[in-house]
Amino acid sequence: MEIVAKFEVPYYQYLNHEGNVVADLPAFAKDTQELIKLYRLMVLNRIFDTKAIALQRTGKIGTYPSTRGQEGVFVGVGAGMAKDDIFVPYYRDVGILVQRGVKFSDILLYWGGDERGNCFASAKNNFPYSVPVGSQPLHAAGVATALKIRKEKHAVLTVTGDGGTSEGDFYEAMNVAGVWKLPVVFVVSNNQWAISVPRSEQTAAQTLAQKAIAAGFAGEQVDGNDVIAVRDRTEVAMKKAREQNEPTLLEIISYRQSDHTTADDASRYEAKGTRETHWAHEPIMRLKKYLEKLGVWDDKKEESLQTECAAEIEKTVADYLQTEPATVESLFDYLYEKLPKIYEEQRDQLIQLGGQSHG
Amino acid sequence: MAEMTLVEAVNLALAYEMKADKSVVVLGEDVGKNGGVFRATQGLLDKFGPDRVRDTPLAESMIAGISIGMAAAGLKPVAEFQFMGFLYPGYDQIVNHAARIRNRTRGHMTCPVVFRTPYGCGIRSPEHHSESTEAVLAHIPGLRVVIPSSPKRAYGLLLASIRDPDPVIFLEPSRLYRWAKQDVIDDGKALPLDTCFTLRVGTDVTLVTWGAMVKETLAAADLLSQNGVSAEVIDVATIKPLDIDTIIASVEKTGRCVIIHEAAKTGGVGADISALVAERALLSLRAPVQRITGYDTIVPYAKMEKYYLPNEHQIVEAVTNIMEFA
């Protein structure tokens, strides 16, 4: 017998949950202004999230998937991407989208049940959400193929959840990315749950990161509650994709501090106290502790940040609530570039029955 | 001008458009060195190189999904599923993404992709290689489903499909791939989509068909003319969206309608055409609409497929019966 192959899966963390530095910090993390920017974004996202849940509870939007506890993942990934890179989201990645030109009010519009919230008109380098779980990594591989054919030096990043890694499309996307050496980064936001099914019941594999190894490229784990690690590893992976056409899988680990969506009740399956145990590791407090230790953050600054972020979210909610309804014929307007003649009758019937708009 | 088969015309159209438009990329299983299992992509790799003629790993959902990403990023992928029976893993991507990315993004992102695949039975191939399940695609809003039935129409309709800004499923009747040759001019001229082709003008009955059944339908029209029955033959060509106006105008003229397709009867596109004729031309009808189709069975293996495929005599019999109705 001989061993023909051996593999390793590294784990990255710079800041532990007590806010202590445990590894040499990347360059950007030595600039406290950069860290405060990341901190502010995480706080802003959490305030938005709380507000979105309240809007759902009061009937102002529909089902909404919370990002609570995962702010470090999405803020870190978004910060690690360049403007010209292409982002192919799933549906929980608000913190990435808002760093790439998508407005919070658009996110509310989408979850409020309006297609216009999915067009990202002002943020062209972003694909629409992908609700069919795990289907979007293939689109990312396709975009990366286009970039490579056209010799454009950008890269593509896509996110899926831990449940999405069980989908065939996820494997097929990684497989082709490996064979064709595509400039793409696959992010798995491992929040430990796929609705009610825990990570341990999703796969017998020790890590999700190791799934990249079968596709012929590197996979690594990143502490998703350490926004510094998330941003750094995203930057490194994206640079490798852009410069060497080398894909990477980042398994970014956090904990879902919420139900799956507002339509879910995690108390049916999540052991009592689990969420509270994990709360000690949540990303915002961790960075706050570090900033306080550095002497660049205090209660006064915190209070002023909270007030400022809350005002920004209030404004975006107002924008959303004031959005004019779409016209009924918009049902037909984007089916094809030009509506085929046979469907004109149906459109005219709808207009006649529905008037110009439903209030 | 050169005389060629349907599959050679597919190849000619691909070569023409790849030369004319650098954003056209061909991909699929065995489309490169091997030139496709039916040779539809033969020679393209040598002409256009491995960036634009890509052998993919063997995964059909992947072929569909990456084509969607490529199309949304500005390329015009022409992807091949090796046989229609292997399109199904890509169905999720086609229905959930290709067909609706324009709608989901309010027109900010589009999907100008062509999914080509050989379809239909009658070439004695192994099981799963003989499907005619075009109805499961024609049902989907946002798609076009185009089926050529001659070398000229294969050339012109494939060019139109590649140039179309929306996703097109291009079903190539494998039974006709090498059935008959026709002169095809390589002038880059597309034929219109969403338009029926009237292959034969007649006054007594309208025969509506598409794909490989055009062969039996034309043969039936010949036999009928010997019996003094004048049949109009319409090749629907684009089964989604339907050019129903051409069919209705013909039925209003003839008063009789027989729809012929190879696919199973239940839920077939023939049912939809039949319903539209009833809705729009009932008072013109002198006899009930008839459907001559494949049975509601699994497509049989090679030895029995001749019993599954409708033949010209069944068509003649159906027409003869309704001629006597009134």
Short mmCIF file of C-alpha atoms in Angstrom, two decimals, chain A residues 110 114-116 118-121 124-132 134-143 145-151 169 172-173 175-176 179-180 182 326 330-338 340-343 345, chain B residues 25 27 51-52 54-63 65-70 72-75 89 92-93 96-97 99 101-109 138 140-144 165-167 194 240-245 276 280:
data_model
loop_
_atom_site.label_atom_id
_atom_site.label_comp_id
_atom_site.label_asym_id
_atom_site.label_seq_id
_atom_site.Cartn_x
_atom_site.Cartn_y
_atom_site.Cartn_z
CA TYR A 110 -37.95 42.21 -2.86
CA ASP A 114 -42.07 43.21 -5.75
CA GLU A 115 -39.85 42.05 -8.64
CA ARG A 116 -38.34 45.50 -8.89
CA ASN A 118 -34.56 41.99 -7.63
CA CYS A 119 -33.24 43.98 -10.57
CA PHE A 120 -30.38 45.82 -8.87
CA ALA A 121 -30.62 48.40 -11.64
CA LYS A 124 -25.06 45.97 -12.36
CA ASN A 125 -22.33 43.62 -11.20
CA ASN A 126 -24.75 41.66 -9.06
CA PHE A 127 -26.96 38.78 -10.11
CA PRO A 128 -30.49 38.52 -8.74
CA TYR A 129 -31.19 36.37 -5.69
CA SER A 130 -31.31 32.63 -6.13
CA VAL A 131 -34.03 30.94 -4.13
CA PRO A 132 -33.66 27.43 -5.65
CA GLY A 134 -27.53 25.63 -4.61
CA SER A 135 -28.46 26.39 -8.23
CA GLN A 136 -26.53 29.66 -8.46
CA PRO A 137 -22.91 28.43 -8.20
CA LEU A 138 -23.38 27.25 -11.79
CA HIS A 139 -24.21 30.78 -12.89
CA ALA A 140 -21.08 31.99 -11.16
CA ALA A 141 -19.04 29.38 -13.06
CA GLY A 142 -20.69 30.54 -16.30
CA VAL A 143 -19.86 34.18 -15.64
CA THR A 145 -16.11 31.33 -18.07
CA ALA A 146 -17.20 34.48 -19.89
CA LEU A 147 -14.63 36.59 -18.02
CA LYS A 148 -11.89 34.11 -18.84
CA ILE A 149 -12.82 33.91 -22.54
CA ARG A 150 -12.81 37.72 -22.74
CA LYS A 151 -9.59 37.89 -20.71
CA ASP A 169 -25.38 21.75 -8.87
CA GLU A 172 -21.09 20.34 -10.74
CA ALA A 173 -20.14 24.01 -10.46
CA ASN A 175 -16.08 20.45 -10.76
CA VAL A 176 -16.19 22.57 -13.91
CA VAL A 179 -11.30 21.58 -14.73
CA TRP A 180 -11.52 24.89 -16.57
CA LEU A 182 -12.17 29.52 -13.57
CA ALA A 326 -46.00 48.52 -10.26
CA SER A 330 -45.60 44.59 -15.91
CA LEU A 331 -46.54 40.91 -15.49
CA PHE A 332 -46.11 40.67 -19.25
CA ASP A 333 -43.51 43.36 -19.87
CA TYR A 334 -40.40 41.29 -19.15
CA LEU A 335 -41.39 37.82 -20.33
CA TYR A 336 -39.62 38.27 -23.65
CA GLU A 337 -37.88 41.23 -25.25
CA LYS A 338 -41.04 41.65 -27.31
CA PRO A 340 -45.29 37.37 -28.68
CA LYS A 341 -48.55 38.14 -30.41
CA ILE A 342 -50.43 35.18 -28.95
CA TYR A 343 -50.05 36.59 -25.40
CA GLU A 345 -54.77 39.09 -25.73
CA VAL B 25 -19.74 29.94 -27.84
CA LEU B 27 -20.46 23.89 -25.47
CA ASP B 51 -12.20 28.87 -25.89
CA ARG B 52 -15.29 28.95 -28.08
CA ARG B 54 -15.88 23.67 -25.23
CA ASP B 55 -16.13 20.04 -24.27
CA THR B 56 -17.82 20.08 -20.88
CA PRO B 57 -17.61 17.62 -18.03
CA LEU B 58 -20.52 15.18 -18.15
CA ALA B 59 -23.23 17.01 -16.21
CA GLU B 60 -26.34 18.36 -17.89
CA SER B 61 -27.54 20.67 -15.13
CA MET B 62 -24.07 22.17 -15.27
CA ILE B 63 -24.32 22.66 -19.04
CA GLY B 65 -26.48 26.49 -15.52
CA ILE B 66 -23.16 27.73 -16.85
CA SER B 67 -24.81 28.64 -20.14
CA ILE B 68 -27.20 30.87 -18.19
CA GLY B 69 -24.29 32.55 -16.43
CA MET B 70 -22.43 32.99 -19.71
CA ALA B 72 -26.25 36.83 -18.61
CA ALA B 73 -22.61 37.95 -18.80
CA GLY B 74 -22.93 38.88 -22.47
CA LEU B 75 -22.02 35.73 -24.40
CA PRO B 89 -31.22 17.30 -15.20
CA ASP B 92 -34.51 23.01 -13.16
CA GLN B 93 -31.98 25.51 -14.50
CA ASN B 96 -36.14 28.39 -12.71
CA HIS B 97 -33.48 30.55 -14.27
CA ALA B 99 -36.86 31.26 -18.65
CA ILE B 101 -34.01 35.88 -15.50
CA ARG B 102 -35.33 38.70 -17.73
CA ASN B 103 -38.56 38.83 -15.76
CA ARG B 104 -36.86 38.53 -12.37
CA THR B 105 -34.57 41.45 -13.11
CA ARG B 106 -37.18 43.58 -14.89
CA GLY B 107 -35.17 43.32 -18.09
CA HIS B 108 -31.80 44.30 -16.64
CA MET B 109 -30.39 40.82 -17.24
CA ALA B 138 -43.58 24.49 -24.36
CA ILE B 140 -42.96 27.23 -19.62
CA PRO B 141 -43.51 31.00 -19.90
CA GLY B 142 -40.40 32.82 -21.09
CA LEU B 143 -39.11 30.05 -23.34
CA ARG B 144 -39.17 29.60 -27.09
CA PRO B 165 -32.41 37.81 -27.27
CA ASP B 166 -34.31 35.20 -25.22
CA PRO B 167 -33.72 31.53 -24.41
CA ASP B 194 -42.93 32.35 -33.96
CA LYS B 240 -43.86 28.05 -28.19
CA PRO B 241 -45.10 30.72 -28.70
CA LEU B 242 -47.62 29.43 -31.21
CA ASP B 243 -48.44 31.22 -34.43
CA ILE B 244 -52.08 30.33 -33.93
CA ASP B 245 -53.29 32.88 -36.52
CA LEU B 276 -57.41 26.93 -29.51
CA ARG B 280 -61.46 30.43 -32.10
#
